[in-house]
Amino acid sequence: MSRKFKILSIKHQDKQYAEGFLEIDEDINQVEVLRHRRKWFRESWETVTKLNYTPKTVMDIQTTKISVGDLYFSAVNERDAAAIAGLISKPRVEERTRIRKDVLTQFQESARHFLLLRAEALAVTSNLRKSPRQTVIESAHLLSPDTCDPIDELLEMHLRRLRDGLSGLDAVSKHITEEVKGEWSEKLYALIYGIGTIQDAIFNNDQATQEKGLNFMSNLCAKKLEGLEGLSAGEITNSLLEEALKHISQLMESN
Amino acid sequence: MPRCPNGHESALELKCPTCGESVLFAESLRDLTVLPPYQFTFEEMAVLSIGFPPLVFPGSYSAEIRVEKEESLKAETLSLATIEGATWLDYKERYLAEFQRWLRLVSLAKPRYRVIILDASNPLSILALTGLASYRNTIVFALTADEKSRPLEQHTSYVALTEAFQRGIPLILATNSFMEEASCFLEHEGLALGQQALSQMLSFIFTPLGELMDFVQRDLKLGIKAHGFSTLIAASDSVYRTVDDAFLVQHHQTSIDLDLEKVQSAYLIALAEKDLETPISQGFKRYCDEHLVNALSISQWLNARPSKYRIYDMAIVYGLKNIDIYSQLRKGYEMIANQTPDLKVDGLL
């Protein structure tokens, strides 16, 4: 699909033209500048320049004056200027949206991985408290053949996995800080911390803290979170993470 | 705990309630790599049975090693695959590492006390004694072969006892013949015979385990490594007339042959009606003064137990420096060891 705009005061390299047309082909992300040419009694259109715009194309717009690379021109009015700027910056916006989506997906996966590792570590610790021998025997394949203290080794293994999980999250967090506004990135960290607090409360059978954590998560998700009874710590982690991320992503998109 | 940029701690708030700044959760995620404080508790007592039905004591951990068609690891059982035609040496060589790993996995060293109950003629008994990493607070009850047993059983029992002596593990012994003839009457339950009777006797003897451990550990320091015992379960004055008569009867029912003059220590365990405690205690002293003339130490544990028929249970654990049964078993041991030098005790430790 292509769109055509009348433009004025065209300047390209060291040549100037009083008026012309700007044709934008959205299918191939190409801008063509045409100038009106009259020779004797014949009129024709001549291409001044063609350029392909990409997500990296630098564009500047000030009221009706637009510059794209070494091309300068003015739109006939501000509405046209905004439409031209919107079309040329579309790949850039789409690219940023895609990157942000990717970063959010990566963050979601890293956060889920970390929190599920944590739920697993807490479940193993809880099982060790209830039935240490049975838990160790069930995890025997994970332990070294010459293990001296299997309980310590098992717990240390889970803590190591947890630290690695956080390192993975840290790596994604750098991109989050670049791509997501500070306010939103803090909300993303807050939801991880909130879920971690609820996990601890389930482990300690601390109803008050669990309730407090759920209220905090409900505020983050802007909806009352309920119906978590009877679910495992892993299921609760997944459920809260889904709800909170869905809400935060929607809010970010609408902003 | 998350904090705001001004350092105010804030548990679960997006904005600091003190200064209104945003709470920095990213910096607090490291808190989540630590698990909440936890504590693991283990039983006071662990019982490991080899070739003997597992004895279950209230609040104790009870486990068993046995031979089955296939190997398997469970929290209460280590099953080893049958090795056809195997002796104790084959099981020890093939399964020692696996057995020691299982002991670590089930944290046998964690309970305060350990009781190993084994049939010393069982080829797994040497594996069990060799595999124990620590003998601290451990008592071994061994059912041994005797003169009536086959040479191979005598051989295996001899090796097992030698292993225990060399490692300095306190032993309480009973012979196969004693078990076969054992009988006792249980209030509310009736007559128990053979292995069932012996299990009842052992359950009674190990009731005051901490005190018994104290007794055998002290004996060990005095060079007294082996113990025999006698029990009178469900005794009463209507049967034995006096406590002194009851003591005289019990010494004809000892778990191994023993010469009372060679007894180095004695420990009385008794459960009786409160008013019977003093007569039993005094009767024990008279019995020791009269019969255990060379004993270095005597001690006792008496506990009150109500009984409708004034029935009391008592056991005496006798400490000995040398036991005749060990010399008797040596004959069987030599018969086998002379033909098969690999099966000698020389390389045990």
XYZ file of C-alpha atoms in Angstrom:
604
model
C 0.000 0.000 0.000
C 1.363 3.422 -0.825
C 0.402 6.899 0.258
C 1.222 10.219 -1.353
C 1.735 13.586 0.350
C 2.410 16.997 -1.117
C 5.592 18.466 0.360
C 7.320 21.855 0.213
C 10.847 23.245 0.549
C 12.573 20.060 -0.406
C 16.292 19.910 0.204
C 18.354 16.924 -0.767
C 22.108 16.947 -0.729
C 22.938 20.431 -2.077
C 19.819 20.886 -4.257
C 16.590 22.578 -3.346
C 13.113 22.317 -4.833
C 10.098 24.436 -4.037
C 7.577 21.614 -3.956
C 7.018 18.019 -4.819
C 5.450 14.807 -3.668
C 6.422 12.210 -1.114
C 5.270 8.704 -1.909
C 5.557 6.158 0.912
C 5.295 2.482 -0.017
C 4.552 0.649 3.236
C 4.962 -2.764 1.626
C 8.638 -2.238 0.944
C 9.281 0.538 3.545
C 10.425 2.963 0.833
C 10.134 6.733 0.490
C 10.300 8.339 -2.946
C 10.540 12.099 -3.399
C 9.244 13.406 -6.722
C 9.555 16.896 -8.131
C 7.406 18.553 -10.686
C 9.227 19.268 -13.922
C 8.060 21.389 -16.841
C 10.011 21.459 -20.118
C 8.615 23.527 -22.945
C 5.040 22.395 -23.065
C 5.566 19.039 -21.398
C 5.128 18.316 -17.757
C 6.624 15.349 -15.948
C 7.599 13.983 -12.527
C 11.186 13.313 -11.724
C 12.537 11.290 -8.851
C 14.727 13.342 -6.562
C 15.648 10.430 -4.268
C 14.479 7.084 -3.020
C 15.360 5.815 0.417
C 14.469 2.761 2.419
C 13.516 3.385 5.995
C 14.326 0.847 8.678
C 13.914 0.613 12.466
C 17.311 2.345 12.628
C 16.367 5.276 10.388
C 16.907 8.565 12.223
C 14.068 10.995 11.763
C 13.451 14.377 13.278
C 10.159 16.239 13.222
C 9.443 19.777 14.334
C 5.893 20.967 13.652
C 5.759 20.542 9.846
C 9.508 20.318 9.223
C 10.812 16.783 8.818
C 14.321 15.456 8.253
C 15.129 11.885 7.293
C 18.844 11.302 6.819
C 20.049 13.933 4.302
C 16.518 14.723 3.081
C 14.726 17.796 4.440
C 11.192 18.902 3.622
C 8.053 20.457 5.055
C 4.587 18.932 5.101
C 1.733 21.139 4.076
C 0.218 20.922 7.532
C 0.826 19.333 10.935
C -1.629 16.523 10.279
C 0.317 15.416 7.196
C 3.571 15.809 9.134
C 2.292 13.478 11.862
C 1.012 10.962 9.291
C 4.382 10.960 7.444
C 6.309 10.628 10.721
C 3.991 7.809 11.827
C 4.555 5.859 8.616
C 8.328 6.290 8.563
C 8.731 5.451 12.237
C 6.398 2.429 12.046
C 9.179 -0.174 11.629
C 11.019 1.413 14.509
C 7.930 1.280 16.733
C 7.169 -2.278 15.661
C 10.739 -3.288 16.313
C 10.662 -1.732 19.782
C 7.334 -3.398 20.533
C 8.741 -6.728 19.414
C 11.909 -6.262 21.479
C 9.913 -5.253 24.528
C 7.664 -8.253 24.059
C 10.702 -10.510 23.719
C 12.278 -9.017 26.810
C 9.060 -9.433 28.737
C 8.740 -13.032 27.566
C 12.330 -13.713 28.579
C 11.728 -12.026 31.907
C 8.556 -14.044 32.431
C 10.371 -17.294 31.673
C 13.354 -16.419 33.890
C 11.060 -15.319 36.706
C 8.955 -18.469 36.354
C 12.099 -20.628 36.285
C 13.504 -18.931 39.385
C 10.251 -19.045 41.337
C 9.540 -22.662 40.410
C 13.080 -23.603 41.476
C 12.306 -21.851 44.722
C 8.985 -23.663 45.120
C 10.811 -26.948 44.489
C 13.570 -26.096 46.998
C 10.951 -25.248 49.619
C 8.988 -28.429 48.848
C 12.149 -30.534 49.263
C 12.991 -28.752 52.537
C 9.450 -29.278 53.748
C 9.604 -32.977 52.832
C 12.969 -33.243 54.582
C 11.380 -31.875 57.720
C 8.528 -34.377 57.531
C 10.364 -37.436 56.254
C 14.104 -36.850 55.815
C 15.063 -40.393 54.852
C 12.322 -40.904 52.296
C 13.130 -37.546 50.693
C 16.838 -38.306 50.517
C 16.239 -41.774 49.055
C 13.940 -40.297 46.399
C 16.673 -37.802 45.472
C 19.536 -40.308 45.758
C 20.192 -40.182 42.010
C 21.018 -36.464 42.323
C 23.613 -36.974 45.043
C 27.281 -37.777 44.621
C 28.197 -41.442 45.248
C 30.438 -40.507 48.184
C 28.080 -38.023 49.784
C 28.842 -37.581 53.483
C 25.850 -35.501 54.504
C 23.083 -36.113 51.946
C 20.661 -33.646 53.518
C 23.208 -30.835 53.393
C 24.215 -31.803 49.879
C 20.618 -31.885 48.700
C 19.837 -28.491 50.208
C 23.075 -26.988 48.905
C 22.231 -28.315 45.431
C 18.857 -26.581 45.527
C 20.348 -23.336 46.855
C 22.957 -23.426 44.077
C 20.215 -23.880 41.485
C 18.367 -20.989 43.080
C 21.410 -18.708 42.864
C 21.898 -19.744 39.222
C 18.221 -19.020 38.591
C 18.636 -15.523 40.014
C 21.739 -14.958 37.870
C 19.625 -15.834 34.810
C 17.015 -13.350 35.959
C 19.701 -10.703 36.559
C 20.900 -11.112 32.961
C 17.378 -10.463 31.619
C 16.862 -7.636 34.105
C 19.473 -5.493 32.306
C 17.289 -5.541 29.169
C 14.179 -4.898 31.236
C 15.758 -1.737 32.617
C 16.556 -0.608 29.052
C 13.203 -1.469 27.523
C 10.675 -0.924 30.288
C 10.057 2.256 32.238
C 11.477 2.227 35.794
C 8.031 2.249 37.348
C 7.025 -0.903 35.461
C 10.289 -2.739 35.991
C 9.973 -2.166 39.768
C 6.474 -3.642 39.569
C 7.903 -6.702 37.827
C 10.460 -7.159 40.617
C 7.778 -6.506 43.219
C 5.666 -9.345 41.847
C 8.614 -11.760 42.131
C 9.255 -10.609 45.687
C 5.543 -10.892 46.505
C 5.339 -14.458 45.192
C 8.538 -15.334 47.107
C 6.944 -13.988 50.289
C 3.821 -16.101 49.704
C 6.000 -19.179 49.094
C 7.759 -18.600 52.441
C 4.416 -18.119 54.175
C 3.113 -21.426 52.755
C 6.334 -23.146 53.893
C 6.017 -21.681 57.401
C 2.252 -22.230 57.466
C 1.963 -18.527 58.262
C -1.597 -17.576 57.298
C -1.206 -13.883 58.201
C 1.793 -13.338 55.916
C 0.162 -15.408 53.192
C -2.887 -13.135 53.358
C -0.677 -10.035 53.319
C 1.228 -11.370 50.311
C -2.007 -12.135 48.460
C -3.302 -8.607 49.144
C -0.067 -7.183 47.802
C -0.357 -9.348 44.679
C -4.023 -8.389 44.321
C -2.992 -4.716 44.332
C -0.357 -5.432 41.691
C -2.886 -7.286 39.529
C -5.704 -4.828 40.285
C -7.981 -7.754 41.029
C -8.759 -9.875 44.050
C -6.719 -13.071 43.915
C -8.468 -16.019 45.481
C -9.060 -19.716 45.080
C -5.485 -20.780 45.776
C -6.490 -23.279 48.440
C -5.558 -26.852 47.696
C -2.955 -25.887 45.102
C 0.700 -26.830 45.407
C 3.326 -24.108 45.890
C 4.345 -24.608 42.243
C 0.756 -24.204 41.017
C 0.264 -21.101 43.160
C 3.529 -19.665 41.798
C 2.409 -20.235 38.203
C -1.067 -18.904 38.795
C 0.087 -15.683 40.509
C 2.810 -15.094 37.957
C 0.378 -15.492 35.034
C -2.160 -13.102 36.554
C 0.341 -10.441 37.515
C 2.304 -10.496 34.256
C -0.872 -10.424 32.179
C -2.029 -7.347 34.046
C 1.324 -5.551 33.953
C 1.781 -6.264 30.212
C -1.690 -4.877 29.449
C -0.980 -1.752 31.471
C 2.358 -1.258 29.732
C 0.743 -1.609 26.304
C -1.985 0.886 27.111
C 0.675 3.350 28.269
C 13.674 -6.796 53.360
C 13.056 -4.328 50.516
C 14.030 -0.700 51.104
C 13.293 2.630 49.483
C 16.155 4.843 48.177
C 16.203 6.567 51.598
C 16.876 3.256 53.345
C 13.463 2.760 54.964
C 12.513 -0.895 55.195
C 9.154 -1.740 53.687
C 7.762 -5.243 53.562
C 5.088 -5.418 50.891
C 4.394 -1.895 49.676
C 5.114 -0.325 46.302
C 5.590 3.096 47.914
C 7.533 3.636 51.122
C 5.022 4.431 53.904
C 7.619 6.711 55.550
C 8.804 8.908 52.669
C 6.592 7.948 49.731
C 9.506 6.961 47.469
C 9.226 3.832 45.329
C 10.409 0.689 47.110
C 13.377 -0.910 45.324
C 12.411 -4.561 44.969
C 15.090 -5.447 42.418
C 17.779 -5.109 45.071
C 15.913 -7.410 47.467
C 15.580 -10.390 45.165
C 18.803 -11.802 46.598
C 16.834 -12.380 49.829
C 14.908 -15.052 47.922
C 18.008 -17.193 47.337
C 17.953 -18.039 51.044
C 15.413 -20.515 52.385
C 13.498 -19.803 55.590
C 15.141 -21.240 58.722
C 14.483 -24.944 59.204
C 15.522 -27.684 61.580
C 15.619 -31.417 61.012
C 15.065 -33.718 63.916
C 15.949 -37.365 64.124
C 14.806 -40.118 66.404
C 16.579 -40.890 69.660
C 17.192 -44.457 68.538
C 17.841 -46.344 65.300
C 17.493 -50.112 65.002
C 19.098 -51.944 62.111
C 18.195 -55.608 61.683
C 20.116 -58.171 59.654
C 18.684 -61.668 59.317
C 16.314 -60.985 62.176
C 12.754 -59.597 62.061
C 12.912 -55.811 62.559
C 12.242 -54.713 66.118
C 10.106 -51.619 66.382
C 10.460 -49.339 69.382
C 8.133 -46.377 69.862
C 9.607 -43.271 68.262
C 12.587 -45.111 66.828
C 13.819 -45.559 63.276
C 13.779 -49.206 62.277
C 15.480 -50.540 59.157
C 16.549 -53.839 57.692
C 19.117 -55.219 55.256
C 18.073 -58.329 53.423
C 18.726 -60.433 50.365
C 16.108 -60.467 47.627
C 15.863 -61.233 43.927
C 16.625 -57.658 42.948
C 18.492 -54.787 44.516
C 16.499 -51.854 45.823
C 17.045 -48.821 48.034
C 14.295 -47.753 50.380
C 14.249 -45.618 53.487
C 13.554 -48.647 55.695
C 15.078 -51.458 53.653
C 18.232 -52.128 51.730
C 17.637 -55.138 49.509
C 20.694 -56.777 48.017
C 20.470 -59.177 45.120
C 21.184 -62.804 45.923
C 24.655 -63.952 44.977
C 24.362 -67.648 44.285
C 26.658 -69.780 46.423
C 28.004 -66.718 48.203
C 29.751 -66.495 51.553
C 30.036 -63.416 53.776
C 33.147 -62.403 51.824
C 31.266 -62.200 48.504
C 28.567 -59.963 49.962
C 31.124 -57.805 51.698
C 33.230 -57.343 48.576
C 30.293 -56.664 46.288
C 28.092 -54.515 48.487
C 30.266 -52.718 51.045
C 30.342 -49.382 49.158
C 26.616 -49.566 48.397
C 25.771 -50.425 51.988
C 27.875 -47.554 53.330
C 26.213 -45.151 50.888
C 22.771 -46.348 51.999
C 23.748 -45.835 55.655
C 24.681 -42.247 54.825
C 21.478 -41.711 52.813
C 19.297 -42.895 55.707
C 21.401 -40.912 58.203
C 21.949 -43.866 60.515
C 24.571 -41.816 62.352
C 22.074 -39.047 63.242
C 19.986 -40.707 66.005
C 21.648 -40.584 69.405
C 21.720 -44.373 69.865
C 22.047 -47.280 67.449
C 21.103 -50.904 68.052
C 22.235 -53.427 65.475
C 20.337 -56.677 65.714
C 21.884 -59.398 63.646
C 22.000 -63.097 63.068
C 25.775 -63.610 63.143
C 25.473 -66.720 60.936
C 23.877 -64.608 58.210
C 26.459 -63.754 55.500
C 25.301 -60.098 55.608
C 26.314 -59.732 59.257
C 30.004 -59.103 58.454
C 29.056 -56.595 55.757
C 26.927 -54.765 58.321
C 29.607 -54.676 61.009
C 32.341 -53.652 58.564
C 30.217 -50.964 56.944
C 29.307 -49.004 60.052
C 31.240 -45.754 59.898
C 30.933 -44.949 63.575
C 30.428 -47.143 66.605
C 29.645 -44.278 68.948
C 26.621 -45.102 71.122
C 26.114 -48.394 69.299
C 25.204 -51.795 70.740
C 25.164 -54.953 68.691
C 22.906 -57.809 69.607
C 24.200 -60.931 67.867
C 22.425 -64.241 67.630
C 25.318 -66.645 67.199
C 25.723 -70.181 66.023
C 26.709 -72.665 68.735
C 27.984 -76.219 69.092
C 24.850 -77.624 67.483
C 25.228 -75.465 64.378
C 26.856 -76.386 61.044
C 30.528 -75.435 60.554
C 29.666 -72.790 57.928
C 27.307 -71.081 60.389
C 29.926 -71.359 63.124
C 32.503 -69.931 60.729
C 30.352 -66.926 59.779
C 29.411 -66.275 63.404
C 33.050 -66.455 64.466
C 34.058 -63.961 61.786
C 31.218 -61.618 62.774
C 32.159 -61.745 66.470
C 35.826 -61.226 65.620
C 34.887 -58.213 63.517
C 32.897 -56.744 66.399
C 35.663 -57.426 68.943
C 38.336 -55.929 66.690
C 36.274 -52.806 66.140
C 35.456 -52.481 69.834
C 31.681 -52.633 69.403
C 29.828 -53.694 72.579
C 28.106 -57.034 72.055
C 25.083 -58.647 73.644
C 24.902 -62.290 72.651
C 22.445 -65.154 72.493
C 22.932 -68.551 70.907
C 20.664 -70.205 68.366
C 19.887 -72.940 70.919
C 18.796 -70.301 73.430
C 16.445 -68.777 70.852
C 14.990 -72.168 69.901
C 14.181 -72.917 73.529
C 13.136 -69.394 74.473
C 9.668 -68.898 75.836
C 7.891 -66.228 77.776
C 4.432 -65.343 78.887
C 3.068 -61.906 78.088
C 0.394 -60.313 80.208
C -2.741 -59.911 78.013
C -1.052 -61.700 75.081
C -0.157 -65.200 76.204
C 2.714 -67.510 75.416
C 5.515 -66.535 73.022
C 8.041 -69.065 71.778
C 11.354 -69.095 69.893
C 12.141 -65.993 67.848
C 8.989 -64.229 69.006
C 9.987 -64.770 72.633
C 13.514 -63.545 71.947
C 12.116 -60.432 70.239
C 10.057 -59.741 73.362
C 13.114 -60.164 75.566
C 15.160 -57.804 73.399
C 12.374 -55.228 73.340
C 12.408 -55.305 77.121
C 16.207 -55.171 77.477
C 16.521 -52.190 75.132
C 13.744 -50.229 76.867
C 16.172 -48.157 78.987
C 18.530 -47.792 76.020
C 20.339 -44.690 77.275
C 21.114 -46.330 80.625
C 22.065 -49.627 78.992
C 24.373 -47.758 76.606
C 25.983 -46.043 79.576
C 26.542 -49.459 81.181
C 28.066 -51.162 78.117
C 30.208 -48.129 77.236
C 31.668 -48.140 80.732
C 32.212 -51.899 80.434
C 34.069 -51.314 77.180
C 36.502 -49.035 79.005
C 37.054 -51.855 81.521
C 37.810 -54.285 78.689
C 34.417 -55.988 78.944
C 33.214 -56.348 75.367
C 30.744 -59.221 75.488
C 27.488 -59.617 77.353
C 24.980 -62.359 77.909
C 21.594 -61.883 79.495
C 18.750 -63.599 81.198
C 15.151 -62.515 81.442
C 12.093 -63.307 83.437
C 9.089 -61.869 81.679
C 5.782 -61.860 83.545
C 7.250 -63.147 86.807
C 5.198 -63.038 89.984
C 5.458 -64.061 93.589
C 2.727 -66.629 93.065
C 5.051 -68.433 90.618
C 8.490 -67.814 92.172
C 7.431 -67.313 95.811
C 10.224 -64.761 96.531
C 12.332 -62.367 94.525
C 15.462 -64.311 95.608
C 14.024 -67.442 94.037
C 13.276 -65.512 90.861
C 16.945 -64.438 90.682
C 18.065 -68.037 91.189
C 15.793 -69.226 88.366
C 16.942 -66.576 85.875
C 20.570 -67.570 86.059
C 19.659 -70.959 84.645
C 18.176 -69.219 81.581
C 21.119 -67.211 80.296
C 21.439 -66.405 76.601
C 24.967 -67.842 76.457
C 26.718 -70.337 78.690
C 28.381 -68.393 81.418
C 30.275 -69.105 84.593
C 28.939 -66.682 87.206
C 32.387 -66.430 88.787
C 33.731 -65.017 85.528
C 31.062 -62.314 85.318
C 32.729 -58.900 85.430
C 29.654 -56.679 85.536
C 25.910 -56.953 85.889
C 23.042 -54.670 85.050
C 19.510 -55.227 86.268
C 16.549 -53.956 84.274
C 13.171 -54.289 85.963
C 9.601 -53.125 85.485
C 7.368 -53.757 88.472
C 4.692 -52.349 90.731
C 6.077 -49.461 92.761
C 6.082 -51.430 96.045
C 8.062 -54.256 94.448
C 10.954 -52.009 93.446
C 12.714 -52.146 96.804
C 12.474 -55.956 97.248
C 13.748 -56.473 93.686
C 16.602 -54.018 94.174
C 17.611 -55.623 97.468
C 17.220 -59.120 96.027
C 19.547 -58.155 93.152
C 22.191 -56.939 95.597
C 21.972 -60.186 97.583
C 22.179 -62.221 94.355
C 25.265 -60.309 93.185
C 26.974 -60.546 96.586
C 26.419 -64.277 96.659
C 26.995 -65.288 93.022
C 28.811 -62.532 91.140
C 31.776 -62.436 93.448
C 34.235 -61.105 90.845
C 32.013 -58.445 89.347
C 33.761 -55.073 88.960
C 30.511 -53.162 88.805
C 26.810 -53.708 89.279
C 24.053 -51.270 88.471
C 20.322 -51.307 87.999
C 17.384 -49.612 86.324
C 13.998 -50.069 87.914
C 10.833 -48.457 86.742
C 7.312 -48.581 88.129
C 4.636 -50.264 86.038
C 1.147 -51.027 87.300
C 0.037 -54.638 86.946
C -3.319 -56.139 87.793
C -1.698 -59.454 88.800
C 1.459 -57.917 90.368
C 3.484 -59.275 87.474
C 7.026 -57.982 87.008
C 9.602 -58.252 84.218
C 13.297 -58.381 84.881
C 16.486 -58.958 82.967
C 20.123 -59.098 83.954
C 22.814 -58.222 81.445
C 26.093 -59.911 82.359
C 29.423 -58.480 81.250
C 32.269 -60.873 80.381
C 35.837 -60.436 79.225
C 35.972 -63.846 77.604
C 33.142 -65.985 76.357
C 33.252 -69.743 75.908
C 31.051 -69.642 72.832
C 33.783 -67.766 70.933
C 36.253 -70.615 71.516
C 33.603 -73.168 70.573
C 32.900 -71.389 67.294
C 36.579 -71.367 66.426
C 36.479 -75.089 65.613
C 33.933 -74.528 62.848
C 35.810 -71.452 61.716
C 39.058 -73.368 61.325
C 37.408 -76.191 59.437
C 36.331 -73.747 56.748
C 39.287 -71.355 56.893
C 41.830 -74.179 56.533
C 40.162 -75.261 53.291
C 39.504 -71.762 51.978
C 42.222 -69.327 53.046
C 40.274 -66.338 51.595
C 37.716 -66.818 54.339
C 40.122 -66.079 57.166
C 39.588 -63.221 59.562
C 43.117 -61.866 59.045
C 42.221 -59.132 56.588
C 39.025 -57.956 58.179
C 40.015 -54.529 59.426
